[in-house]
Coordinates of C-alpha atoms and ligand atoms in Angstrom, one line a residue:
X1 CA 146.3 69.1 118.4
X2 CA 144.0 69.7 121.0
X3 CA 140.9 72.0 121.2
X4 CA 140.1 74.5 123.8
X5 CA 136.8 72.6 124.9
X6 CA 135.5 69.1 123.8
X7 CA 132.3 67.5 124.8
X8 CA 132.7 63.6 124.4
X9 CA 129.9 61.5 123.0
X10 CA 127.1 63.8 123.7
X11 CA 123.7 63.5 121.8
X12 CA 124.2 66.1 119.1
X13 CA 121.2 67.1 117.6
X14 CA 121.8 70.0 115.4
X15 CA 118.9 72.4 115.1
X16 CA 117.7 71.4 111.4
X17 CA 115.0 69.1 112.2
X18 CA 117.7 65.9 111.5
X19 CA 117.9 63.3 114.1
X20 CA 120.3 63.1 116.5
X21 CA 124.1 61.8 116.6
X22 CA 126.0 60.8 119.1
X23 CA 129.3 62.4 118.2
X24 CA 132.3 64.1 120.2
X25 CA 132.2 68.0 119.2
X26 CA 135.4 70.8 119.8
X27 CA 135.4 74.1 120.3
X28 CA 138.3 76.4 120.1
X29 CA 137.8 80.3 120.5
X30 CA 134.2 80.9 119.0
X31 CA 133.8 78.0 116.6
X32 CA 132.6 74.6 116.8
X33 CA 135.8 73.4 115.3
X34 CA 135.4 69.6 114.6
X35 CA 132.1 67.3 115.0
X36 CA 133.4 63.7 115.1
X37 CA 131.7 60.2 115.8
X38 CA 135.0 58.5 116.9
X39 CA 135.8 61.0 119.3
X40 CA 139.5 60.3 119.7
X41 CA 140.6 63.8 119.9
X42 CA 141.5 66.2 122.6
X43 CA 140.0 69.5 124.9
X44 CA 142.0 71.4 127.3
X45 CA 139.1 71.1 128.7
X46 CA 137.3 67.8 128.3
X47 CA 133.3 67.5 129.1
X48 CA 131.6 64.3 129.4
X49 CA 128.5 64.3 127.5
X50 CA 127.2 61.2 128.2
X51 CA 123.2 60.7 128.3
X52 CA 123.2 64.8 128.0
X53 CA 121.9 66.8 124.7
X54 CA 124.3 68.9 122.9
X55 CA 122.1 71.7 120.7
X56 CA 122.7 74.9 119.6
X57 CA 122.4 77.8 121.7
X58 CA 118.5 78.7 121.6
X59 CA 117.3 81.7 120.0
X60 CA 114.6 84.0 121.6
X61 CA 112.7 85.0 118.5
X62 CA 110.5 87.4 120.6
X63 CA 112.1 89.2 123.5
X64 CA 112.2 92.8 125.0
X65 CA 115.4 92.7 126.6
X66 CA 116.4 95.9 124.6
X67 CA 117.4 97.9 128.0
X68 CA 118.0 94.3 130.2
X69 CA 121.1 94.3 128.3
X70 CA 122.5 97.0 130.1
X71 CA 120.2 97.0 133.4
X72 CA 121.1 93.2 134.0
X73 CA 123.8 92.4 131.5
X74 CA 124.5 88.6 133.3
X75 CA 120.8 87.9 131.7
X76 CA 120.6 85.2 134.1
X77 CA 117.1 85.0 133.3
X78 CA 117.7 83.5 129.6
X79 CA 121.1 82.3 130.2
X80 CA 120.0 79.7 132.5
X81 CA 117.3 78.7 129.5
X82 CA 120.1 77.7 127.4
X83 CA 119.1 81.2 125.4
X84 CA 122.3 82.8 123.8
X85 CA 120.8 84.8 121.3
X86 CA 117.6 87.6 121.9
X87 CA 115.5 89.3 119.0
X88 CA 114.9 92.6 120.5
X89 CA 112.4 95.6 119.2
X90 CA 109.3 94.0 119.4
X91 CA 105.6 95.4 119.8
X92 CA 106.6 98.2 118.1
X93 CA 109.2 99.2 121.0
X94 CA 112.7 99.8 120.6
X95 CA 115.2 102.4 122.4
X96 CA 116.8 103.7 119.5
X97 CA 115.9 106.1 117.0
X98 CA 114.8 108.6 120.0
X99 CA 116.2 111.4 121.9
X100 CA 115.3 111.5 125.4
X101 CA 111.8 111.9 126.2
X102 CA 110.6 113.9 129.9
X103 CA 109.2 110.4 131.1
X104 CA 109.2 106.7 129.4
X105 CA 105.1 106.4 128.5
X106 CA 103.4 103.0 128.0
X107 CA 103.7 101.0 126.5
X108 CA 107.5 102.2 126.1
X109 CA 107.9 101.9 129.7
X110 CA 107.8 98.2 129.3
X111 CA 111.5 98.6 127.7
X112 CA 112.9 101.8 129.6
X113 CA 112.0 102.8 132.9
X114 CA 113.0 106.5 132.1
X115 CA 113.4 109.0 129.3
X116 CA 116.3 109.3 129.7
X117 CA 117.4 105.2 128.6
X118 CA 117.3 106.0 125.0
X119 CA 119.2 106.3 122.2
X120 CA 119.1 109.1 119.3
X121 CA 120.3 106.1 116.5
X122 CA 120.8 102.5 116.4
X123 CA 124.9 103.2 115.7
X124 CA 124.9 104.8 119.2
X125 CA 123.0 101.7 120.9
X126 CA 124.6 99.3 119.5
X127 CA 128.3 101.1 120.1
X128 CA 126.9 101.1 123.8
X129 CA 126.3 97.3 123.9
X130 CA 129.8 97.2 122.4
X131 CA 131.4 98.6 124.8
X132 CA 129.4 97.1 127.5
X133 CA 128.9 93.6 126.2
X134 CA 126.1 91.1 127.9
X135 CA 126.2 87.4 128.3
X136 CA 124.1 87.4 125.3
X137 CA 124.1 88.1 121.7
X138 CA 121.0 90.3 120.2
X139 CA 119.5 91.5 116.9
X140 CA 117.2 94.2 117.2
X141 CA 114.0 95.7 115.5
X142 CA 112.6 99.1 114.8
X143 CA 110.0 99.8 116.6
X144 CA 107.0 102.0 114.9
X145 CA 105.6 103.1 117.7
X146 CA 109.4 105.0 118.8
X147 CA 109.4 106.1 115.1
X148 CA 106.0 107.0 115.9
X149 CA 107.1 109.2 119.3
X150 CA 109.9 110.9 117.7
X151 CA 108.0 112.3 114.3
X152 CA 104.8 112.9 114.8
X153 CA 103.4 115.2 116.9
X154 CA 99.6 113.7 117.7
X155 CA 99.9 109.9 118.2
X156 CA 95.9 109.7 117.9
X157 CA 95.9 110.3 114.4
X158 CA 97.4 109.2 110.7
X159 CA 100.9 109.7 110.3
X160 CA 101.0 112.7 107.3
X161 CA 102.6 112.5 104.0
X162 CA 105.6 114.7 105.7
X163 CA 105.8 112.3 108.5
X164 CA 105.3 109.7 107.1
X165 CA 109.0 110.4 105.1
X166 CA 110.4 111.4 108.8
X167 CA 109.9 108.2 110.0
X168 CA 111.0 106.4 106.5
X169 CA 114.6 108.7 106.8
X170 CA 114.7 107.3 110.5
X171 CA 114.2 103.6 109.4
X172 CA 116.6 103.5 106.5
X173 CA 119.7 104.8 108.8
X174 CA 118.8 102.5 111.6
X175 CA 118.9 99.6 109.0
X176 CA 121.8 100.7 107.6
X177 CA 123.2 100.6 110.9
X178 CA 122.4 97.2 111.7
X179 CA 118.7 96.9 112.5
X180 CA 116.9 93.7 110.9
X181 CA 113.5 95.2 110.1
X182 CA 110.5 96.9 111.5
X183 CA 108.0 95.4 114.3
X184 CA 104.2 97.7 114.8
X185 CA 102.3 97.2 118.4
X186 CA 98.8 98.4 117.0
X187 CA 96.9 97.1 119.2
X188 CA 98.9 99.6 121.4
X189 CA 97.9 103.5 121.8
X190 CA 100.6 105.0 120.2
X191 CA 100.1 103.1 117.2
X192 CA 96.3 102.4 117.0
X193 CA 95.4 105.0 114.4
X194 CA 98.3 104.2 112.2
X195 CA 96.4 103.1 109.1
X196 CA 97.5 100.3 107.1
X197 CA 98.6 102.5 104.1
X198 CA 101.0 104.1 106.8
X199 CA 102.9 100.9 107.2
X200 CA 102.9 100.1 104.1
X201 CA 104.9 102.9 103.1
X202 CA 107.4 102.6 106.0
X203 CA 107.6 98.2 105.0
X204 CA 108.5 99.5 101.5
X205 CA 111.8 101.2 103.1
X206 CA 112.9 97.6 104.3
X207 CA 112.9 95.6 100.8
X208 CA 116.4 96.7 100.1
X209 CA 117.6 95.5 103.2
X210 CA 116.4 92.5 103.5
X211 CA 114.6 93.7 106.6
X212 CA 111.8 92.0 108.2
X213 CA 107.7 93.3 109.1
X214 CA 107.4 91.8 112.5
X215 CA 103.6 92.7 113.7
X216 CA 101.5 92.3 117.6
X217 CA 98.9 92.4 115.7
X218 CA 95.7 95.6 116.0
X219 CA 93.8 93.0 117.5
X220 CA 94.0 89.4 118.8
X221 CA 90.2 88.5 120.1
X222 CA 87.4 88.7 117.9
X223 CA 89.2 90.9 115.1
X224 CA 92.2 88.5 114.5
X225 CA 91.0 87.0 111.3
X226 CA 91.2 91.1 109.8
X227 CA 94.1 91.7 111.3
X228 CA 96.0 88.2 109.6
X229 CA 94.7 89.6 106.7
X230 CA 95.8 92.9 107.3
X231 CA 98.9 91.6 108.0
X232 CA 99.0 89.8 104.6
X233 CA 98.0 92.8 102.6
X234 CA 101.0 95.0 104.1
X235 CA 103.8 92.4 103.4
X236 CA 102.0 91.5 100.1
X237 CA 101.8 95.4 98.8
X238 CA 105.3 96.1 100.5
X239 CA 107.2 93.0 99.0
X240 CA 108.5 91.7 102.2
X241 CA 108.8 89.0 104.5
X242 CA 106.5 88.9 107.9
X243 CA 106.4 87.5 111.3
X244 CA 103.0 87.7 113.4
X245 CA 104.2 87.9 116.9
X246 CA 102.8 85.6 120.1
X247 CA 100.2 84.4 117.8
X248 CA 97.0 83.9 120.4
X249 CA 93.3 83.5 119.5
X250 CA 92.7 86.1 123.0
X251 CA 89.0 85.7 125.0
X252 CA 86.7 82.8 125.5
X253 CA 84.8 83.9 122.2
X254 CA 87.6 82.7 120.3
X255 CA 88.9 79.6 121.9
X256 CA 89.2 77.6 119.1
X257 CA 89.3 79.4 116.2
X258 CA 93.1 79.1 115.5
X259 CA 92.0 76.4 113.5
X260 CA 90.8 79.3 111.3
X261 CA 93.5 81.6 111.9
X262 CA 96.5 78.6 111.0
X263 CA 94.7 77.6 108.3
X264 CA 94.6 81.1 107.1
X265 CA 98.2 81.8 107.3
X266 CA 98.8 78.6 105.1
X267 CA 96.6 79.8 102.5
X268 CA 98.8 83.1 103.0
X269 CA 101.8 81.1 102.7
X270 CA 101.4 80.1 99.6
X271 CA 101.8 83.1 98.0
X272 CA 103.8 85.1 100.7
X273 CA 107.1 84.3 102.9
X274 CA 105.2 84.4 106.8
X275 CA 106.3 83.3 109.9
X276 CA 104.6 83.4 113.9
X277 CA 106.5 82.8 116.9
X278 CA 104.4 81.7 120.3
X279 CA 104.9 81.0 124.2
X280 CA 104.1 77.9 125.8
X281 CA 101.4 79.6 128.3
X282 CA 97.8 80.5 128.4
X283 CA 98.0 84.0 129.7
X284 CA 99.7 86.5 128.4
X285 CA 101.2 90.1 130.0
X286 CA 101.8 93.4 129.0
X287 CA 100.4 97.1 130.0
X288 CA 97.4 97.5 132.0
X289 CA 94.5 99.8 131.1
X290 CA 95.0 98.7 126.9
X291 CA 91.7 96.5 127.3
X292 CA 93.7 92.8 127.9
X293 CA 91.6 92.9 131.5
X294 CA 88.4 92.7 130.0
X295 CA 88.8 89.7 128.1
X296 CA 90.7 87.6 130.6
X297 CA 89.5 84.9 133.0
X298 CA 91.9 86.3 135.9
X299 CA 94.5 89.2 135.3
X300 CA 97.6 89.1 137.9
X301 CA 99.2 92.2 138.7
X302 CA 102.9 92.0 137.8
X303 CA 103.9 95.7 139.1
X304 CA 102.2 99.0 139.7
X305 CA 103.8 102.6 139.8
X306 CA 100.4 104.0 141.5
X307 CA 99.9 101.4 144.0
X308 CA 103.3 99.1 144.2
X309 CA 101.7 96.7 146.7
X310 CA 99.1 95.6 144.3
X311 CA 102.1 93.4 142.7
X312 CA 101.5 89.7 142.8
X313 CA 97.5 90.3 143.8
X314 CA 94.8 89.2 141.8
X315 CA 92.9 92.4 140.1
X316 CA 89.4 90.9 141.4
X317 CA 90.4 91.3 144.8
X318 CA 91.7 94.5 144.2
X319 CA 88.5 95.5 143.3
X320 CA 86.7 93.7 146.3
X321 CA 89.3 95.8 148.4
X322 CA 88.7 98.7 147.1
X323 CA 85.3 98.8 146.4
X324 CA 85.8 100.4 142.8
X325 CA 84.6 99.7 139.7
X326 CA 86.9 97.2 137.4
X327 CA 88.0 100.8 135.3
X328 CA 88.6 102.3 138.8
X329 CA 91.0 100.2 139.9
X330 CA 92.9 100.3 136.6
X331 CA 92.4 104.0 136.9
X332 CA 94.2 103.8 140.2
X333 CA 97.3 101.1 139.2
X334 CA 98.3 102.9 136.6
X335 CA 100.9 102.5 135.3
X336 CA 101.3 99.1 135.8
X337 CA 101.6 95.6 134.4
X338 CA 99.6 92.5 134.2
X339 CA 99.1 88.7 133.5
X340 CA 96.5 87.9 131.4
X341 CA 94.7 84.6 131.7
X342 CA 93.2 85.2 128.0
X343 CA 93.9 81.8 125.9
X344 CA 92.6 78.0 125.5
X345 CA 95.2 75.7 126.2
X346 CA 94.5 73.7 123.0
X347 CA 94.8 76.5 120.7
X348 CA 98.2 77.4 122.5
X349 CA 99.6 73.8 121.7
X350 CA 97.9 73.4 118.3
X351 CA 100.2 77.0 117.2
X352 CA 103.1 75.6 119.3
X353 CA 103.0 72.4 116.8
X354 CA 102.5 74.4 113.6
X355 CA 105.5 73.7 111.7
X356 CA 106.0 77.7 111.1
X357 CA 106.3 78.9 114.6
X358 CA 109.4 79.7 116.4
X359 CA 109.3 79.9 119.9
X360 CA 109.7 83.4 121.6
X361 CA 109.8 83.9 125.6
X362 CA 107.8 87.7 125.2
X363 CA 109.4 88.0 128.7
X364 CA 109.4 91.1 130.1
X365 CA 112.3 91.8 133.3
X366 CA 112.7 94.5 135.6
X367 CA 109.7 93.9 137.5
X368 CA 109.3 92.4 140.9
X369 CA 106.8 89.9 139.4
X370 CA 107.2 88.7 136.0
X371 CA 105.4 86.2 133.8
X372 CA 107.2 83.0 134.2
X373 CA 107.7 82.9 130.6
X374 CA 110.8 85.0 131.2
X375 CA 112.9 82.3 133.4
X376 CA 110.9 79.6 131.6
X377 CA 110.1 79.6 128.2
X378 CA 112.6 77.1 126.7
X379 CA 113.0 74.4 129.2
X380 CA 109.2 74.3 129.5
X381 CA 108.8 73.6 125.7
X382 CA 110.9 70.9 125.8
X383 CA 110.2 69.1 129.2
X384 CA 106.5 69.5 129.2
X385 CA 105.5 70.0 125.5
X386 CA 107.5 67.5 123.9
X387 CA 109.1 64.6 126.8
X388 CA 105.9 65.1 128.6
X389 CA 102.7 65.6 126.5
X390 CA 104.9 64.6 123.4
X391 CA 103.4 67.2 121.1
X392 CA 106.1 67.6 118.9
X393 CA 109.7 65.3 118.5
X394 CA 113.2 66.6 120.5
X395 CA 114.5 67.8 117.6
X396 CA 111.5 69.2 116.6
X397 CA 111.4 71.6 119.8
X398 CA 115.3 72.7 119.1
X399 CA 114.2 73.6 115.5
X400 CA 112.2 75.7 116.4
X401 CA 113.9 77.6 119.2
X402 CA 117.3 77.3 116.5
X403 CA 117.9 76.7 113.1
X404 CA 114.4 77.8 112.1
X405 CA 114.7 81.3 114.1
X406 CA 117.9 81.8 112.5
X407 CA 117.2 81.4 108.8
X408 CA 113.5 83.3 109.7
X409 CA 115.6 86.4 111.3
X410 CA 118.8 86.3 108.8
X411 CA 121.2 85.0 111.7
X412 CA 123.8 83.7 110.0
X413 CA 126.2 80.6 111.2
X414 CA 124.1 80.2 114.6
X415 CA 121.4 78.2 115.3
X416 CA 122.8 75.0 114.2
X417 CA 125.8 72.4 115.3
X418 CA 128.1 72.4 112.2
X419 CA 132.0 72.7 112.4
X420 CA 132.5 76.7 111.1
X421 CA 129.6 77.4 112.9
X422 CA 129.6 79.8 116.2
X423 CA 130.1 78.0 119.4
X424 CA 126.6 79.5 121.0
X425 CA 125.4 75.8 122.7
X426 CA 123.8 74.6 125.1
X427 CA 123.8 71.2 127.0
X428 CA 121.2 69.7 129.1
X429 CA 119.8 66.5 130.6
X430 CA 116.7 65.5 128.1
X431 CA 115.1 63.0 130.8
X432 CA 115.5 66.2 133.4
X433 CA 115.1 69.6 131.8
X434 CA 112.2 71.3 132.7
X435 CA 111.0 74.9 134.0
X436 CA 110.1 75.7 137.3
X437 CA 109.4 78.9 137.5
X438 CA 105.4 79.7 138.3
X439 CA 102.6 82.5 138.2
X440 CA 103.2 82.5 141.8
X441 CA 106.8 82.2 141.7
X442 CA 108.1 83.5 138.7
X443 CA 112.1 84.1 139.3
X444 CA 112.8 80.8 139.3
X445 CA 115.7 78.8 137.4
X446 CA 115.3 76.0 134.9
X447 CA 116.1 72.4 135.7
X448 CA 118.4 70.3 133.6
X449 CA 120.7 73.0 131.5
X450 CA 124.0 72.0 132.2
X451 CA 126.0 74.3 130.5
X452 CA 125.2 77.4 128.0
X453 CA 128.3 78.9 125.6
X454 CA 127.9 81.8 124.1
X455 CA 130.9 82.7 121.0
X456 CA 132.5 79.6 122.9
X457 CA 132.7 81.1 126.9
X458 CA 131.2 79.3 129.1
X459 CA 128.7 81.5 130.4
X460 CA 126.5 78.6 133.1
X461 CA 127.7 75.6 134.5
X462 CA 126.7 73.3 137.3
X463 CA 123.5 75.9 138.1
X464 CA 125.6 79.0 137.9
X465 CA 126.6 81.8 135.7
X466 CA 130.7 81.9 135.7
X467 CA 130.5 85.9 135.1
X468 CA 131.2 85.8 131.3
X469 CA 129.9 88.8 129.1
X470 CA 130.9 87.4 125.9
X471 CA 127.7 88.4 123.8
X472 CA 128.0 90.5 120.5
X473 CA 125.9 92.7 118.9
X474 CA 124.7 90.8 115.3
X475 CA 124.1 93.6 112.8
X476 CA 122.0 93.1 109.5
X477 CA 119.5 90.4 108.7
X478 CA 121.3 87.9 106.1
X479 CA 119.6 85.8 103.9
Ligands
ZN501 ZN1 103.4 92.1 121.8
CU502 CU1 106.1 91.6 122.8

């Protein structure tokens, strides 16, 4: 019999951490069918592998394409990474539970760009994304600062007692409706005056789920020792599993310390089930006017509603320009976006290399001028971080944008190369692959992927996307 689509003698490495094989592997429909090492079977279509890696579809652990999915549902942006599978809801941001608000406020205007892009539950989201599939497959998050929008009434305090249980009814339909957990942005506005007890009580909601506490931390300067330990005390007195998100030691004051902060959450590891997932960059991007600017070498202006033509300029300038003050010229881009030059390059390769963290893009599209993190994420961690600097092993790097992210997020029978498994692949040229998209020019493909599948289409080939929307919707976290 033949198979739909065979690639012959490709380097199969498959996502565990075990080295590589070079083996002939067949697809038919959306599963990796057979995984030989004498190859003498056949492919309607047949795919010479030679000198190329064959690896499981990469998995963004950290993304905020909750609204991309509909706004640009080609995804060319991870697609051409090799990504084939997005964790959506982070930050505390998701679309869905929320009826539509008058205008999108930051930070939810990082995810929709009006009030008018959400959704009321997670069943009617995810029946949208049905119906309209992307090239990609997601999981989503939900987000405590929407829960936060849609109960309360004054984000600036406590959640009450009577609140409080809003938001819990909220939670427990959208995870019986397919959401995998609950992420917080308290370093954010909407969510800064949430105490810990208040999260507490909403993580308690997610034990019979299985769901997930996914946390940007309150603060990840000078505070982000408290808030790892905050973070530990919630999953401790809740009982469930957490993930610290984009973990950073932010502001020259603190280049360095995540020696302290890695060695803390191995000390917390021993008694709890943690996780962190991390870019391969030094500066990071989000909102303006939430404080980032003031601990950062440089900030970049990514886009801004109140002055668009301040996108791409450096916020110094700006200010030379203008002839404001720093807050003035905030004051005046706002709302807008910006990259943050706020990190030590050692710390960001010493939390790459933990073996813990998963690799998560944070990208943010939509913009004019994103962080290149969102075209570049993936090839960059395995071109420059292990072929080039050699800080970690090529299987290493796929664990932990695979088989690691899978079992961490409950994604079951993706993430790894193993006949039964879901044909979500990628192949790519390891002596090539590299990113090349910049701070200066973001938009910019990866080098080196030669093909991406996602449930078995073939979804990029030979530097171009073939049109295929063949992404689902993965409801529940499973472990
Ligand atoms: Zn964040
Ligand atoms: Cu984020």
């Amino acid at each position: 019999m033949a198979f739909d689509l065979v690639f012959h003698n490709a380097t199969v490495v498959d996502g565990t951490g075990n080295g590589r094989i070079t083996a002939s592997v067949g697809v038919s429909a959306d599963i990796i069918e057979k995984i030989s090492t004498t190859g003498d079977f056949d492919g309607h279509q047949v795919v010479d592998a030679t000198g190329l890696v064959l690896a499981p579809g990469f998995i963004d652990a950290h993304a905020h394409d909750d609204n991309a999915l509909f706004q640009t549902p080609f995804m060319p942006f991870k697609i051409s990474q090799g990504v084939t599978t997005v964790i959506n809801g982070n930050c505390g941001l998701s679309l869905a539970p929320l009826n539509s608000l008058e205008n999108a406020p930051p930070p939810l205007n990082l995810i929709a760009k009006n009030g008018k892009q959400f959704f009321s539950s997670f069943e009617s989201y995810f029946s949208s994304l049905d119906e309209a599939p992307s090239s990609v497959n997601s999981v989503c998050l939900v987000g405590h600062s929407t829960l936060r929008f849609s109960s309360m009434e004054n984000l600036d305090q406590p959640a009450t007692d009577r609140e409080i249980s809003l938001m819990n009814t909220d939670l427990v339909r959208s995870l019986e409706q397919g959401a995998i957990g609950l992420s917080t942005g308290l370093f954010y506005p909407p969510a800064k005056a949430a105490p810990t007890e208040e999260v507490i009580e909403l993580c308690k909601s997610l034990v019979s789920y299985n769901g997930i506490y996914v946390t940007h931390m309150r603060d990840e300067a000078d505070g982000v020792m408290k808030s790892i330990e905050e973070t530990a005390r919630i999953g401790r007195e809740a009982a469930v599993e957490v993930v610290i998100s984009h973990h950073k030691c932010a502001g020259k004051n603190n280049h360095g310390r995540s020696l302290e902060t890695l060695a803390k959450i191995d000390e917390i590891g021993e008694y709890l089930n943690i996780g962190l997932d991390a870019y391969p960059y030094i500066a990071s991007s989000t909102m303006l006017g939430a404080g980032n600017e003031n601990r950062a070498s440089k900030v970049l202006i990514t886009w801004s509603d109140g002055m668009p033509e301040a996108a791409n300029r450096e916020l110094s300038e700006l200010v030379q320009s203008l002839g404001l003050t720093a807050g003035e010229t905030v004051e005046r881009l706002m709302p807008a976006g910006g990259v943050f030059f706020t990190m030590d390059e050692n710390d960001v390769q010493r939390i790459l290399k933990h073996p813990k963290t998963v690799i998560g893009s944070d990208g943010i599209s939509g913009y004019g001028h994103p962080h290149p993190r969102l075209w570049g994420t993936f090839p960059r961690v395995l071109g420059h971080y292990s072929r080039e600097l050699g800080l970690f092993s090529l299987e290493d790097a796929i664990r932990k944008m695979t088989y690691t992210t899978a079992q961490r997020f409950g994604i079951q029978n993706r993430g790894i190369i193993r006949e039964g498994a879901f044909a979500d692949l990628v192949l790519f040229d390891p002596k090539t692959v590299i990113d090349t998209a910049t701070f200066d020019s973001p938009m910019q493909e990866a080098d080196g992927i030669h093909f991406t599948l996602v449930n078995g289409e073939i979804t990029w080939t030979n530097g171009r996307h073939t049109g295929a929307r063949s992404g689902r919707v993965l409801r529940g976290r499973h472990v």
